[in-house]
Coordinates of C-alpha atoms and ligand atoms in Angstrom, one line a residue:
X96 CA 37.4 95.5 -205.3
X97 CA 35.2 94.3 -202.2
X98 CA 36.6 91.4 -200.0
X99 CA 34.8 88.1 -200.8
X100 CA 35.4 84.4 -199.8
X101 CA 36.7 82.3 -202.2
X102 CA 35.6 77.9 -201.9
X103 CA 36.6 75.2 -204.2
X104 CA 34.8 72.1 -205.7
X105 CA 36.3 69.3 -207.6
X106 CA 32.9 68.0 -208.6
X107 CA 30.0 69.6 -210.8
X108 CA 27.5 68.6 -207.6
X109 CA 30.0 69.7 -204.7
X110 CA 29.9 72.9 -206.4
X111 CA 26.1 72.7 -207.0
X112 CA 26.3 72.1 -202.8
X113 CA 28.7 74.6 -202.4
X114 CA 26.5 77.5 -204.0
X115 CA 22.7 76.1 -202.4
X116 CA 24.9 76.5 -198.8
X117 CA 26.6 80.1 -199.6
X118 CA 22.8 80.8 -200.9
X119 CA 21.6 79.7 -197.5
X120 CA 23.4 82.3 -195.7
X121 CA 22.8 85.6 -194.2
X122 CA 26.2 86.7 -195.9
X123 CA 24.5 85.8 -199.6
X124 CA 21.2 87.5 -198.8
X125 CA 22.3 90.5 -201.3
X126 CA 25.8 90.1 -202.6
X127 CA 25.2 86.3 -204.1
X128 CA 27.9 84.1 -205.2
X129 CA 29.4 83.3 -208.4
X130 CA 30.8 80.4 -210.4
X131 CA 34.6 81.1 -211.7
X132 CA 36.0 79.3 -214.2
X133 CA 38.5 81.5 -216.6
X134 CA 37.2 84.4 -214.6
X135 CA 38.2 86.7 -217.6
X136 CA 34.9 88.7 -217.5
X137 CA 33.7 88.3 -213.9
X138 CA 37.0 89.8 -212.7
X139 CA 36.9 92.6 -214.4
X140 CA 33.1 93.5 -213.9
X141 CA 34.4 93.1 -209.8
X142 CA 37.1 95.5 -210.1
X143 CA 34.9 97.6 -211.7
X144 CA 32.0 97.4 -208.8
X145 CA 29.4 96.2 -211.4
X146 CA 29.5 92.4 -209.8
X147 CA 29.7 92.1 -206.2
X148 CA 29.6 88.2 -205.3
X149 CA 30.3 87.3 -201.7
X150 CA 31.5 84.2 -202.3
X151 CA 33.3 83.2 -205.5
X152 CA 33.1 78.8 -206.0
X153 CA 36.2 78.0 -207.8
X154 CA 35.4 75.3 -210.0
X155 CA 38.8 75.0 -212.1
X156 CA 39.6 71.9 -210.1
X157 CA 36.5 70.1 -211.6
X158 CA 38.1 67.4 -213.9
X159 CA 35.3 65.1 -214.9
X160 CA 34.4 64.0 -218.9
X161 CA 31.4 65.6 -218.8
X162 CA 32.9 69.5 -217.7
X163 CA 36.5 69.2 -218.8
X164 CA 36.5 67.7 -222.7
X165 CA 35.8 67.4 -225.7
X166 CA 34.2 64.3 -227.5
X167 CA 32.7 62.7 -230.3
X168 CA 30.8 60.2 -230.6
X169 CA 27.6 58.3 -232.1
X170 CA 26.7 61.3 -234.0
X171 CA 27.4 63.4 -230.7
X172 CA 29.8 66.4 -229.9
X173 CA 30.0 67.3 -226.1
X174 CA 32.2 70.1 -225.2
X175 CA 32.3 70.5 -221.8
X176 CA 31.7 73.9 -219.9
X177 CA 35.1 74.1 -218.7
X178 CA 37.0 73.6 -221.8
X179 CA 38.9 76.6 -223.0
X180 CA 37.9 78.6 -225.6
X181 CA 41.1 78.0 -227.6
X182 CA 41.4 74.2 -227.1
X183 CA 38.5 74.2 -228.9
X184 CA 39.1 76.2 -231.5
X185 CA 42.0 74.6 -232.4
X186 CA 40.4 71.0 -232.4
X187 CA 40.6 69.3 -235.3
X188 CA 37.6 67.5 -235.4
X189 CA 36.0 70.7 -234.3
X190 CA 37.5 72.4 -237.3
X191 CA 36.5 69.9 -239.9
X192 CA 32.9 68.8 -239.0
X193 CA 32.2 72.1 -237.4
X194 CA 33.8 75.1 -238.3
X195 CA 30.9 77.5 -237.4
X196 CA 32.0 76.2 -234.1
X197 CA 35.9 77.1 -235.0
X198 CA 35.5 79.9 -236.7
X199 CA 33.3 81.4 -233.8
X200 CA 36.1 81.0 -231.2
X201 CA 39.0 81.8 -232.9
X202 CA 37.4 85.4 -234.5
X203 CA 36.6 86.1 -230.2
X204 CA 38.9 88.5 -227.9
X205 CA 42.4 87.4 -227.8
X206 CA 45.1 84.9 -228.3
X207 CA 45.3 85.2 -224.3
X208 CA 41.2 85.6 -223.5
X209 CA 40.7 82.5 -225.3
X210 CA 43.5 80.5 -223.5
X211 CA 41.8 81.4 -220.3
X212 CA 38.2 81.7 -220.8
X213 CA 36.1 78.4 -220.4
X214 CA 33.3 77.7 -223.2
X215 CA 30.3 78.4 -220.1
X216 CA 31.7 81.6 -218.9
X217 CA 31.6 82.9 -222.7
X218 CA 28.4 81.7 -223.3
X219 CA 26.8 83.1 -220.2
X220 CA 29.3 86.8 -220.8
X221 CA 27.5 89.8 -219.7
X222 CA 26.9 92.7 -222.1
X223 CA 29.8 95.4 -222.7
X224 CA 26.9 98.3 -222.7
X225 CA 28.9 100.9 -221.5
X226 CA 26.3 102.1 -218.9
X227 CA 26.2 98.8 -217.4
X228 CA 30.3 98.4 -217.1
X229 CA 29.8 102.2 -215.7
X230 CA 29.1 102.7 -212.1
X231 CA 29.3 105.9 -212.2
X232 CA 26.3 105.9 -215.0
X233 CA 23.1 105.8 -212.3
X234 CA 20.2 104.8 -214.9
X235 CA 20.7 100.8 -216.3
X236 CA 18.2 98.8 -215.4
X237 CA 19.8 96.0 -215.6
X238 CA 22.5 96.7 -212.9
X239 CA 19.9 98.5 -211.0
X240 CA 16.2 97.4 -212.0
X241 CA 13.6 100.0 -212.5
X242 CA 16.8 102.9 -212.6
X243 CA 16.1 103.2 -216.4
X244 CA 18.2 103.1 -219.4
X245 CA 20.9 105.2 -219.7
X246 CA 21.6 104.4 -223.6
X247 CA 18.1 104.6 -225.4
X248 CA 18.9 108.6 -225.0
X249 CA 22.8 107.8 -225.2
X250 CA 25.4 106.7 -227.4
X251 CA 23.8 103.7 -228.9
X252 CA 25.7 102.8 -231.7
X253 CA 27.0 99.2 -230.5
X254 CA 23.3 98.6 -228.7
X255 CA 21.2 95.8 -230.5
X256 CA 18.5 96.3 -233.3
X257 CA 16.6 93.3 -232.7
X258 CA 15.0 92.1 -229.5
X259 CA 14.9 94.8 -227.7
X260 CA 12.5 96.0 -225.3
X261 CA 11.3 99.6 -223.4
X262 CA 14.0 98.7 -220.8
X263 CA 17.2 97.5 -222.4
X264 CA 18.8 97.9 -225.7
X265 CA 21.8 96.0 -224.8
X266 CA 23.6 93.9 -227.3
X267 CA 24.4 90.5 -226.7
X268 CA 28.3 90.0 -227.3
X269 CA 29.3 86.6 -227.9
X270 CA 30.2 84.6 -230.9
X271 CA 30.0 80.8 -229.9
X272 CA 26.5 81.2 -229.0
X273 CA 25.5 82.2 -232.3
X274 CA 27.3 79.2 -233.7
X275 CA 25.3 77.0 -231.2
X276 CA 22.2 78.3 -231.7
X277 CA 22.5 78.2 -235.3
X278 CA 23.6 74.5 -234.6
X279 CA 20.6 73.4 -232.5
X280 CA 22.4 72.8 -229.4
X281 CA 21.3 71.4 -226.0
X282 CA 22.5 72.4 -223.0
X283 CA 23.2 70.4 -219.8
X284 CA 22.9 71.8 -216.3
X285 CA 23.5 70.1 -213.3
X286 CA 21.5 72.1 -210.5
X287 CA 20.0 72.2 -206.8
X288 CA 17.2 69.8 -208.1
X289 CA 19.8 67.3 -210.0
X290 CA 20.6 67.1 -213.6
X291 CA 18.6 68.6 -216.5
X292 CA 18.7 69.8 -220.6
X293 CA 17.2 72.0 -222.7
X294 CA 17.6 73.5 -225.9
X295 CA 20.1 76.2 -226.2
X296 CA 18.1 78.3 -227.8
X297 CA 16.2 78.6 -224.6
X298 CA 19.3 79.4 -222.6
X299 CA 19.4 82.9 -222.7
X300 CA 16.0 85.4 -222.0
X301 CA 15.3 88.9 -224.2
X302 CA 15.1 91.8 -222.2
X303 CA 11.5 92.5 -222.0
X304 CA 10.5 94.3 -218.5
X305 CA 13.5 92.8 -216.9
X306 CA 16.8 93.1 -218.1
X307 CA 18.7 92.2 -215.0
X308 CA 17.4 88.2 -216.0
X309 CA 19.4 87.7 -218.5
X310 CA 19.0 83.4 -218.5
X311 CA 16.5 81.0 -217.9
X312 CA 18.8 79.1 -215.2
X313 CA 18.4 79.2 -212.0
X314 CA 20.0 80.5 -208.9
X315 CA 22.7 77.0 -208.6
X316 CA 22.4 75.7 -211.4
X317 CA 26.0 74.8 -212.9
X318 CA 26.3 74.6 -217.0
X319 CA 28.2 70.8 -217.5
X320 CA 28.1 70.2 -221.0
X321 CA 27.4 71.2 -224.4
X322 CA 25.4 68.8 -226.7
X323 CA 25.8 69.4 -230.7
X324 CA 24.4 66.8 -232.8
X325 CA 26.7 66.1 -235.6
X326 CA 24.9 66.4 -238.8
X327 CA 27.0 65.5 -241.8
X328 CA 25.9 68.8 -243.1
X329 CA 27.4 70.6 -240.3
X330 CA 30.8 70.6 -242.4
X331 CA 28.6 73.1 -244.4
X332 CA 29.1 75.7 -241.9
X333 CA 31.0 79.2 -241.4
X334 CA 30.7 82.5 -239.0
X335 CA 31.4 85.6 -240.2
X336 CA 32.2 88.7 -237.8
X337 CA 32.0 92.2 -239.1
X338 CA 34.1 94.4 -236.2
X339 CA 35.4 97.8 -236.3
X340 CA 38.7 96.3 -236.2
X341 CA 40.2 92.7 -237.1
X342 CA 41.2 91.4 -234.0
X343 CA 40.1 91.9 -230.3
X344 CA 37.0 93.1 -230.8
X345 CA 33.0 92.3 -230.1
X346 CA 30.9 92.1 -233.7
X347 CA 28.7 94.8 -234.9
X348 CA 27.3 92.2 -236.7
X349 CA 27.9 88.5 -237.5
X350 CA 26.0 85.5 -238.5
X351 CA 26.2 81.9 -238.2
X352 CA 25.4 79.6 -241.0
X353 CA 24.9 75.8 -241.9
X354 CA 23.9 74.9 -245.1
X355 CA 22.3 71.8 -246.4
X356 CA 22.4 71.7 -250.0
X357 CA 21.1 69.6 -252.9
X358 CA 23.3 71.1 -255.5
X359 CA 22.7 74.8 -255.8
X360 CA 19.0 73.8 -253.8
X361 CA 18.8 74.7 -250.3
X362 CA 17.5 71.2 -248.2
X363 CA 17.7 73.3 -245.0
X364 CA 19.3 76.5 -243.7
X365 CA 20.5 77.5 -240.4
X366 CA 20.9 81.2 -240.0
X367 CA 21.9 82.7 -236.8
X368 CA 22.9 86.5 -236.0
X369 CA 24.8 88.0 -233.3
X370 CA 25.9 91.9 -232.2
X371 CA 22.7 92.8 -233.3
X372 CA 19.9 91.1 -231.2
X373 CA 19.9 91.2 -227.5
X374 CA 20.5 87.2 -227.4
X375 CA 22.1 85.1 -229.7
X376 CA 19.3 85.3 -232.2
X377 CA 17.8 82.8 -234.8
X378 CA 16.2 83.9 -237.7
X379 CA 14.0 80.8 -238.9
X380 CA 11.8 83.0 -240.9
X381 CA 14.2 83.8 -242.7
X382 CA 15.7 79.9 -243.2
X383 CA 12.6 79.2 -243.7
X384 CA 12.4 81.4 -246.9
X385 CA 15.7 80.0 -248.3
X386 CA 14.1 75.9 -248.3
X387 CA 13.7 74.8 -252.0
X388 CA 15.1 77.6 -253.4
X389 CA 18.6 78.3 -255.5
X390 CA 20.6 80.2 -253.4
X391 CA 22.1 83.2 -255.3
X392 CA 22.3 87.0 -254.3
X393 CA 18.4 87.6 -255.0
X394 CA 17.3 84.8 -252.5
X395 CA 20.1 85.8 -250.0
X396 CA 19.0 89.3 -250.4
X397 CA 15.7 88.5 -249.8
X398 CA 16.6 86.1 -246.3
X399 CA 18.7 89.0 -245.2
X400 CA 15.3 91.5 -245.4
X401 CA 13.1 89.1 -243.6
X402 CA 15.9 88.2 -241.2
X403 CA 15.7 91.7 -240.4
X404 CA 12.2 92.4 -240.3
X405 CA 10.8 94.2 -236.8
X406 CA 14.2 95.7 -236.2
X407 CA 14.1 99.0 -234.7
X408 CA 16.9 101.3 -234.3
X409 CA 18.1 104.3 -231.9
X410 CA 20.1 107.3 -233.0
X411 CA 23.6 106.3 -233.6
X412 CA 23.1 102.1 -234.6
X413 CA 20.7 102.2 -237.5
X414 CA 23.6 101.4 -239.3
X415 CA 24.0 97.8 -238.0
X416 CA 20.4 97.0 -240.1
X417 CA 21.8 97.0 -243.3
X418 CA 25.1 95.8 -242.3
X419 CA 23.5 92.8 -240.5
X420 CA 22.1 92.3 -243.7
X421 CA 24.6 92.5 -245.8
X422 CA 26.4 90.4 -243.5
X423 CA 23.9 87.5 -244.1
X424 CA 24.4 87.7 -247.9
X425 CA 27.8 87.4 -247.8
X426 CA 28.1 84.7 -245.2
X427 CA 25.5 82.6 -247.2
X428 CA 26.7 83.2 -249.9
X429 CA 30.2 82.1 -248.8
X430 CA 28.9 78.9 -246.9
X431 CA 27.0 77.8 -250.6
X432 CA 30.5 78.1 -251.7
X433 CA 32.4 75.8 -249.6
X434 CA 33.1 72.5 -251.7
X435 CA 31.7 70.1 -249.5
X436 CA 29.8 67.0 -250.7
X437 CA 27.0 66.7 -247.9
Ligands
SF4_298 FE1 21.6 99.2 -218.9 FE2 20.5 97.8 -220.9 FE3 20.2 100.4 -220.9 FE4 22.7 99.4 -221.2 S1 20.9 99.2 -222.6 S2 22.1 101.1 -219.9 S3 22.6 97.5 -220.0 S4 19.4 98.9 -219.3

Protein backbone atom coordinates (compact mmCIF):
# COMPACT_ATOMS: atom_id res chain seq x y z
CA UNK A 1 0.00 0.00 0.00
CA UNK A 2 1.35 3.70 -0.89
CA UNK A 3 1.84 6.14 2.19
CA UNK A 4 -0.93 8.72 2.25
CA UNK A 5 -2.06 11.35 4.89
CA UNK A 6 -4.83 10.67 6.80
CA UNK A 7 -7.28 14.27 8.29
CA UNK A 8 -10.33 14.13 10.25
CA UNK A 9 -13.71 16.16 10.22
CA UNK A 10 -16.36 16.07 12.76
CA UNK A 11 -18.66 18.08 10.43
CA UNK A 12 -20.25 17.26 6.93
CA UNK A 13 -18.82 20.98 5.82
CA UNK A 14 -15.33 20.70 7.63
CA UNK A 15 -14.91 17.70 5.58
CA UNK A 16 -16.35 19.39 2.50
CA UNK A 17 -13.26 22.08 3.47
CA UNK A 18 -11.05 19.57 4.23
CA UNK A 19 -11.30 17.80 0.69
CA UNK A 20 -11.59 21.51 -1.62
CA UNK A 21 -8.02 22.26 0.44
CA UNK A 22 -6.29 18.62 -0.16
CA UNK A 23 -7.79 19.37 -3.80
CA UNK A 24 -5.89 22.63 -3.83
CA UNK A 25 -2.68 21.08 -3.42
CA UNK A 26 0.19 20.15 -5.55
CA UNK A 27 0.27 16.71 -3.50
CA UNK A 28 -3.63 16.03 -4.94
CA UNK A 29 -2.83 16.99 -8.51
CA UNK A 30 -2.92 13.09 -9.47
CA UNK A 31 -3.40 10.92 -6.51
CA UNK A 32 -6.83 12.78 -5.15
CA UNK A 33 -8.30 12.14 -1.87
CA UNK A 34 -11.01 10.07 -0.60
CA UNK A 35 -13.79 10.07 1.87
CA UNK A 36 -13.64 6.99 4.51
CA UNK A 37 -16.32 6.04 6.29
CA UNK A 38 -16.45 1.98 6.94
CA UNK A 39 -13.59 1.87 4.58
CA UNK A 40 -14.55 -1.84 3.77
CA UNK A 41 -14.07 -1.33 -0.05
CA UNK A 42 -11.67 1.56 -0.32
CA UNK A 43 -9.13 -0.37 1.78
CA UNK A 44 -8.99 -3.15 -0.09
CA UNK A 45 -8.97 -1.48 -3.68
CA UNK A 46 -5.54 0.50 -1.84
CA UNK A 47 -3.90 -2.56 -0.93
CA UNK A 48 -4.52 -3.72 -4.07
CA UNK A 49 -2.97 -0.50 -6.00
CA UNK A 50 -6.32 0.06 -7.91
CA UNK A 51 -7.08 3.33 -5.60
CA UNK A 52 -4.26 5.55 -4.77
CA UNK A 53 -5.75 8.66 -2.63
CA UNK A 54 -3.21 10.93 -1.10
CA UNK A 55 -5.07 11.97 1.44
CA UNK A 56 -7.84 9.88 3.09
CA UNK A 57 -10.67 12.51 5.17
CA UNK A 58 -11.82 10.47 7.95
CA UNK A 59 -15.27 11.29 8.47
CA UNK A 60 -16.34 8.63 11.25
CA UNK A 61 -16.23 11.32 13.81
CA UNK A 62 -19.12 13.19 11.95
CA UNK A 63 -22.13 12.77 14.43
CA UNK A 64 -24.81 15.08 13.26
CA UNK A 65 -28.80 13.94 12.60
CA UNK A 66 -28.54 14.44 9.21
CA UNK A 67 -25.20 11.84 8.51
CA UNK A 68 -25.46 9.60 11.52
CA UNK A 69 -29.42 8.30 11.85
CA UNK A 70 -32.13 7.16 11.07
CA UNK A 71 -35.68 8.84 11.13
CA UNK A 72 -39.12 9.01 10.38
CA UNK A 73 -41.15 11.44 10.12
CA UNK A 74 -44.20 13.36 8.25
CA UNK A 75 -44.24 10.72 5.62
CA UNK A 76 -40.24 10.93 5.53
CA UNK A 77 -37.43 8.28 6.08
CA UNK A 78 -33.80 9.84 6.24
CA UNK A 79 -31.08 7.42 6.62
CA UNK A 80 -28.14 9.08 6.99
CA UNK A 81 -24.82 8.31 4.88
CA UNK A 82 -22.99 7.19 7.82
CA UNK A 83 -25.32 4.73 9.23
CA UNK A 84 -24.26 1.22 9.06
CA UNK A 85 -25.44 -1.09 6.79
CA UNK A 86 -26.65 -3.47 9.57
CA UNK A 87 -28.30 -0.87 11.90
CA UNK A 88 -30.36 -0.45 9.25
CA UNK A 89 -31.21 -3.56 8.34
CA UNK A 90 -32.21 -4.55 11.55
CA UNK A 91 -34.50 -1.36 12.12
CA UNK A 92 -37.70 -2.08 12.88
CA UNK A 93 -39.51 0.50 11.27
CA UNK A 94 -37.20 -0.16 8.34
CA UNK A 95 -38.36 -3.73 8.30
CA UNK A 96 -42.05 -3.15 8.47
CA UNK A 97 -42.71 -0.02 6.25
CA UNK A 98 -39.78 -0.93 4.09
CA UNK A 99 -38.51 -4.20 3.68
CA UNK A 100 -37.14 -3.74 0.10
CA UNK A 101 -34.93 -1.57 2.10
CA UNK A 102 -34.33 -4.60 4.77
CA UNK A 103 -34.16 -7.22 2.75
CA UNK A 104 -31.61 -5.38 0.49
CA UNK A 105 -29.06 -5.00 3.33
CA UNK A 106 -29.34 -7.96 5.14
CA UNK A 107 -28.98 -10.42 1.64
CA UNK A 108 -25.31 -7.92 1.22
CA UNK A 109 -21.67 -9.28 2.11
CA UNK A 110 -21.34 -10.25 5.59
CA UNK A 111 -22.52 -10.36 9.15
CA UNK A 112 -19.03 -8.32 9.66
CA UNK A 113 -19.15 -6.05 6.05
CA UNK A 114 -22.39 -4.83 7.11
CA UNK A 115 -21.42 -3.92 10.76
CA UNK A 116 -18.71 -1.78 9.25
CA UNK A 117 -19.76 -0.49 6.03
CA UNK A 118 -21.78 2.94 6.04
CA UNK A 119 -25.06 3.12 3.76
CA UNK A 120 -22.83 6.00 1.26
CA UNK A 121 -19.86 3.91 0.91
CA UNK A 122 -22.20 0.99 -0.35
CA UNK A 123 -24.04 2.97 -2.52
CA UNK A 124 -21.12 4.65 -4.17
CA UNK A 125 -19.04 0.71 -4.17
CA UNK A 126 -16.95 0.27 -7.13
CA UNK A 127 -17.40 -2.61 -9.45
CA UNK A 128 -15.77 -6.25 -8.52
CA UNK A 129 -14.77 -6.60 -12.52
CA UNK A 130 -12.04 -8.61 -12.04
CA UNK A 131 -9.83 -6.54 -14.54
CA UNK A 132 -10.50 -3.51 -12.68
CA UNK A 133 -9.52 -5.14 -9.03
CA UNK A 134 -6.42 -6.55 -11.26
CA UNK A 135 -3.37 -4.37 -11.72
CA UNK A 136 -1.67 -6.59 -13.29
CA UNK A 137 -4.62 -6.78 -16.10
CA UNK A 138 -3.23 -3.54 -18.40
CA UNK A 139 -6.53 -2.94 -20.61
CA UNK A 140 -9.70 -1.37 -18.27
CA UNK A 141 -10.68 1.63 -19.15
CA UNK A 142 -12.02 2.54 -16.34
CA UNK A 143 -8.79 2.28 -14.06
CA UNK A 144 -6.86 3.55 -17.02
CA UNK A 145 -9.17 5.53 -19.60
CA UNK A 146 -8.71 4.90 -23.24
CA UNK A 147 -6.49 1.38 -22.13
CA UNK A 148 -9.51 -0.74 -23.35
CA UNK A 149 -11.52 -3.43 -21.98
CA UNK A 150 -10.03 -6.32 -20.83
CA UNK A 151 -13.42 -8.34 -20.33
CA UNK A 152 -15.60 -7.81 -23.55
CA UNK A 153 -12.90 -10.60 -25.04
CA UNK A 154 -12.56 -12.13 -21.33
CA UNK A 155 -14.36 -13.97 -18.81
CA UNK A 156 -17.54 -12.10 -18.79
CA UNK A 157 -19.89 -14.08 -17.06
CA UNK A 158 -20.63 -11.76 -13.89
CA UNK A 159 -20.35 -8.48 -16.42
CA UNK A 160 -23.82 -6.68 -16.88
CA UNK A 161 -26.41 -7.29 -19.82
CA UNK A 162 -27.98 -3.99 -19.71
CA UNK A 163 -26.44 -0.60 -20.02
CA UNK A 164 -23.52 -1.29 -21.35
CA UNK A 165 -21.42 0.56 -23.63
CA UNK A 166 -18.23 -0.08 -26.35
CA UNK A 167 -16.01 0.69 -23.31
CA UNK A 168 -17.25 -1.04 -20.12
CA UNK A 169 -19.35 -3.99 -19.46
CA UNK A 170 -18.88 -3.82 -15.82
CA UNK A 171 -21.66 -4.81 -13.48
CA UNK A 172 -22.91 -2.67 -10.89
CA UNK A 173 -22.75 -4.59 -7.51
CA UNK A 174 -24.82 -3.27 -4.97
CA UNK A 175 -28.15 -4.19 -3.51
CA UNK A 176 -29.54 -1.02 -1.50
CA UNK A 177 -29.38 0.96 -4.51
CA UNK A 178 -31.71 -1.14 -6.31
CA UNK A 179 -34.01 -0.92 -3.36
CA UNK A 180 -33.64 2.95 -3.53
CA UNK A 181 -34.13 3.36 -6.89
CA UNK A 182 -37.01 1.20 -7.02
CA UNK A 183 -38.18 3.40 -4.04
CA UNK A 184 -37.84 6.88 -5.71
CA UNK A 185 -35.20 8.18 -3.50
CA UNK A 186 -33.50 11.62 -3.27
CA UNK A 187 -30.25 12.07 -2.42
CA UNK A 188 -28.63 14.88 -0.33
CA UNK A 189 -25.18 16.17 -0.90
CA UNK A 190 -23.42 18.68 0.94
CA UNK A 191 -20.61 19.96 -1.51
CA UNK A 192 -17.90 22.90 -2.31
CA UNK A 193 -20.95 25.04 -3.56
CA UNK A 194 -23.21 24.28 -0.21
CA UNK A 195 -26.00 21.90 0.08
CA UNK A 196 -27.98 20.27 -2.76
CA UNK A 197 -30.57 17.04 -3.90
CA UNK A 198 -31.44 15.13 -6.53
CA UNK A 199 -33.07 12.16 -7.44
CA UNK A 200 -31.28 8.93 -6.82
CA UNK A 201 -31.87 7.67 -9.83
CA UNK A 202 -29.60 10.27 -11.16
CA UNK A 203 -26.84 9.34 -8.74
CA UNK A 204 -25.00 7.05 -10.58
CA UNK A 205 -23.80 7.58 -14.64
CA UNK A 206 -23.84 4.44 -17.38
CA UNK A 207 -20.70 3.80 -18.87
CA UNK A 208 -20.98 5.25 -22.17
CA UNK A 209 -17.39 6.62 -23.51
CA UNK A 210 -16.20 7.01 -20.01
CA UNK A 211 -16.28 4.46 -17.57
CA UNK A 212 -13.81 5.87 -15.16
CA UNK A 213 -17.12 8.51 -14.21
CA UNK A 214 -18.94 6.39 -12.62
CA UNK A 215 -21.40 9.37 -10.66
CA UNK A 216 -22.83 12.55 -11.38
CA UNK A 217 -21.16 14.19 -8.09
CA UNK A 218 -18.62 16.17 -8.05
CA UNK A 219 -15.07 16.30 -7.04
CA UNK A 220 -16.10 17.38 -2.87
CA UNK A 221 -19.15 16.67 -2.78
CA UNK A 222 -20.03 14.62 0.57
CA UNK A 223 -23.36 12.24 0.33
CA UNK A 224 -25.37 13.46 3.93
CA UNK A 225 -28.54 11.89 3.72
CA UNK A 226 -30.97 9.64 2.15
CA UNK A 227 -34.56 10.76 1.49
CA UNK A 228 -37.29 7.91 0.96
CA UNK A 229 -40.80 9.03 0.92
CA UNK A 230 -42.86 6.71 2.91
CA UNK A 231 -45.73 5.54 0.83
CA UNK A 232 -48.17 3.36 2.74
CA UNK A 233 -47.65 1.04 -0.21
CA UNK A 234 -44.09 0.80 0.46
CA UNK A 235 -45.00 -2.19 3.10
CA UNK A 236 -45.72 -3.84 -0.38
CA UNK A 237 -42.17 -4.28 -0.96
CA UNK A 238 -39.43 -7.18 -1.25
CA UNK A 239 -35.77 -7.76 -2.98
CA UNK A 240 -34.84 -10.84 -4.20
CA UNK A 241 -31.08 -11.82 -4.85
CA UNK A 242 -30.21 -14.72 -7.11
CA UNK A 243 -26.18 -15.53 -6.11
CA UNK A 244 -24.09 -18.43 -6.88
CA UNK A 245 -24.12 -19.06 -3.29
CA UNK A 246 -26.47 -18.01 -0.29
CA UNK A 247 -24.39 -15.86 1.71
CA UNK A 248 -21.48 -13.50 0.97
CA UNK A 249 -21.93 -13.01 -2.32
CA UNK A 250 -22.71 -10.08 -5.18
CA UNK A 251 -26.17 -10.98 -7.19
CA UNK A 252 -26.19 -12.36 -10.70
CA UNK A 253 -29.41 -10.98 -10.70
CA UNK A 254 -31.83 -9.38 -8.34
CA UNK A 255 -34.71 -7.05 -8.48
CA UNK A 256 -36.49 -4.64 -6.32
CA UNK A 257 -40.13 -4.45 -6.13
CA UNK A 258 -43.12 -2.26 -4.63
CA UNK A 259 -46.35 -3.00 -5.33
CA UNK A 260 -49.44 -1.00 -5.18
CA UNK A 261 -52.44 -3.10 -5.48
CA UNK A 262 -56.17 -2.70 -5.86
CA UNK A 263 -56.93 -6.28 -5.16
CA UNK A 264 -55.33 -8.61 -7.69
CA UNK A 265 -55.09 -4.88 -9.96
CA UNK A 266 -51.83 -3.40 -10.19
CA UNK A 267 -52.35 0.76 -9.07
CA UNK A 268 -48.59 1.17 -9.62
CA UNK A 269 -45.43 -0.97 -9.90
CA UNK A 270 -41.90 -0.26 -8.92
CA UNK A 271 -39.55 -2.63 -10.60
CA UNK A 272 -35.88 -2.28 -10.13
CA UNK A 273 -32.94 -4.69 -11.26
CA UNK A 274 -29.51 -5.07 -10.07
CA UNK A 275 -26.22 -7.50 -11.16
CA UNK A 276 -27.33 -7.12 -14.48
CA UNK A 277 -27.21 -3.39 -15.58
CA UNK A 278 -24.14 -1.36 -15.17
CA UNK A 279 -26.13 1.04 -12.54
CA UNK A 280 -28.79 0.20 -10.35
CA UNK A 281 -31.38 0.05 -13.16
CA UNK A 282 -35.14 0.88 -13.41
CA UNK A 283 -37.28 -0.68 -15.69
CA UNK A 284 -40.38 1.70 -15.98
CA UNK A 285 -41.30 0.27 -19.28
CA UNK A 286 -41.75 -2.49 -17.89
CA UNK A 287 -43.95 -1.10 -14.64
CA UNK A 288 -45.48 0.63 -16.98
CA UNK A 289 -46.89 -2.57 -18.68
CA UNK A 290 -48.00 -4.06 -15.37
CA UNK A 291 -50.62 -0.65 -14.46
CA UNK A 292 -54.34 -1.88 -14.71
CA UNK A 293 -53.55 -5.20 -15.20
CA UNK A 294 -54.12 -8.58 -12.90
CA UNK A 295 -50.88 -9.62 -12.01
CA UNK A 296 -50.44 -13.42 -12.60
CA UNK A 297 -47.54 -15.34 -14.29
CA UNK A 298 -48.59 -14.18 -17.93
CA UNK A 299 -48.41 -10.41 -17.12
CA UNK A 300 -45.14 -11.01 -14.95
CA UNK A 301 -43.85 -12.92 -17.87
CA UNK A 302 -44.53 -10.41 -20.06
CA UNK A 303 -42.89 -7.32 -17.64
CA UNK A 304 -39.93 -9.60 -17.20
CA UNK A 305 -39.45 -9.56 -21.44
CA UNK A 306 -39.86 -5.86 -21.78
CA UNK A 307 -37.76 -5.33 -18.64
CA UNK A 308 -35.24 -7.03 -20.60
CA UNK A 309 -35.63 -5.67 -23.84
CA UNK A 310 -32.12 -4.14 -25.60
CA UNK A 311 -30.04 -6.38 -23.46
CA UNK A 312 -26.99 -7.62 -25.11
CA UNK A 313 -24.81 -10.21 -23.95
CA UNK A 314 -20.97 -11.42 -24.27
CA UNK A 315 -19.74 -14.94 -24.25
CA UNK A 316 -20.00 -16.43 -20.88
CA UNK A 317 -23.15 -14.04 -19.22
CA UNK A 318 -26.02 -14.58 -21.68
CA UNK A 319 -27.28 -16.56 -19.01
CA UNK A 320 -28.05 -13.71 -16.65
CA UNK A 321 -31.08 -12.62 -19.46
CA UNK A 322 -33.27 -15.15 -18.70
CA UNK A 323 -32.34 -15.49 -15.16
CA UNK A 324 -32.95 -11.74 -14.69
CA UNK A 325 -36.12 -12.55 -16.03
CA UNK A 326 -37.11 -15.15 -14.26
CA UNK A 327 -36.03 -13.39 -11.36
CA UNK A 328 -38.66 -10.62 -11.96
CA UNK A 329 -41.46 -13.17 -12.11
CA UNK A 330 -40.77 -14.55 -9.15
CA UNK A 331 -40.12 -11.51 -7.13
CA UNK A 332 -43.46 -10.00 -8.35
CA UNK A 333 -45.05 -12.52 -8.03
CA UNK A 334 -43.97 -13.02 -4.39
CA UNK A 335 -44.45 -9.12 -3.51
CA UNK A 336 -48.44 -9.63 -5.00
CA UNK A 337 -48.37 -12.21 -2.42
CA UNK A 338 -47.52 -10.44 0.70
CA UNK A 339 -50.91 -9.94 2.82
CA UNK A 340 -50.75 -6.47 3.20
CA UNK A 341 -53.89 -4.17 3.13
CA UNK A 342 -52.42 -0.93 1.33
FE1 LIG B 1 -12.50 -2.29 -16.93
FE2 LIG B 1 -15.11 -2.03 -17.33
FE3 LIG B 1 -13.73 -3.54 -18.95
FE4 LIG B 1 -14.05 -4.33 -16.44
S1 LIG B 1 -15.66 -4.13 -17.96
S2 LIG B 1 -12.16 -4.39 -17.65
S3 LIG B 1 -14.11 -2.36 -15.37
S4 LIG B 1 -13.49 -1.33 -18.67
Amino acid sequence: MRPFLIERASTEQQAVSIAARVAGSDLAADRPFQFLAGGTTLIDLMKLDVMRPATLIDVNGIRTPEVSSISLENGVLRLGSLVRMAHAADHNAIKSQFPVIAESLALAASAQLRNMASLGGNALQRTRCPYFRDFSYRRCNKRVPGSGCSAMDGVNRLHAVLGVSNDCIAAYPGDFSVALIALDATVEIAGPNGTSKRPFADLHRAPGATPQIETTLAPGDFITTFVIPATPYARRSRYVKVRDRQSYEFALASAAIVLDMDGGIVREARIALGGVATTPWRARDAEAALKGRRLDETTAQAAAEIAFNGASAREHNAFKIPLGKATVVRALLETAALGIAT
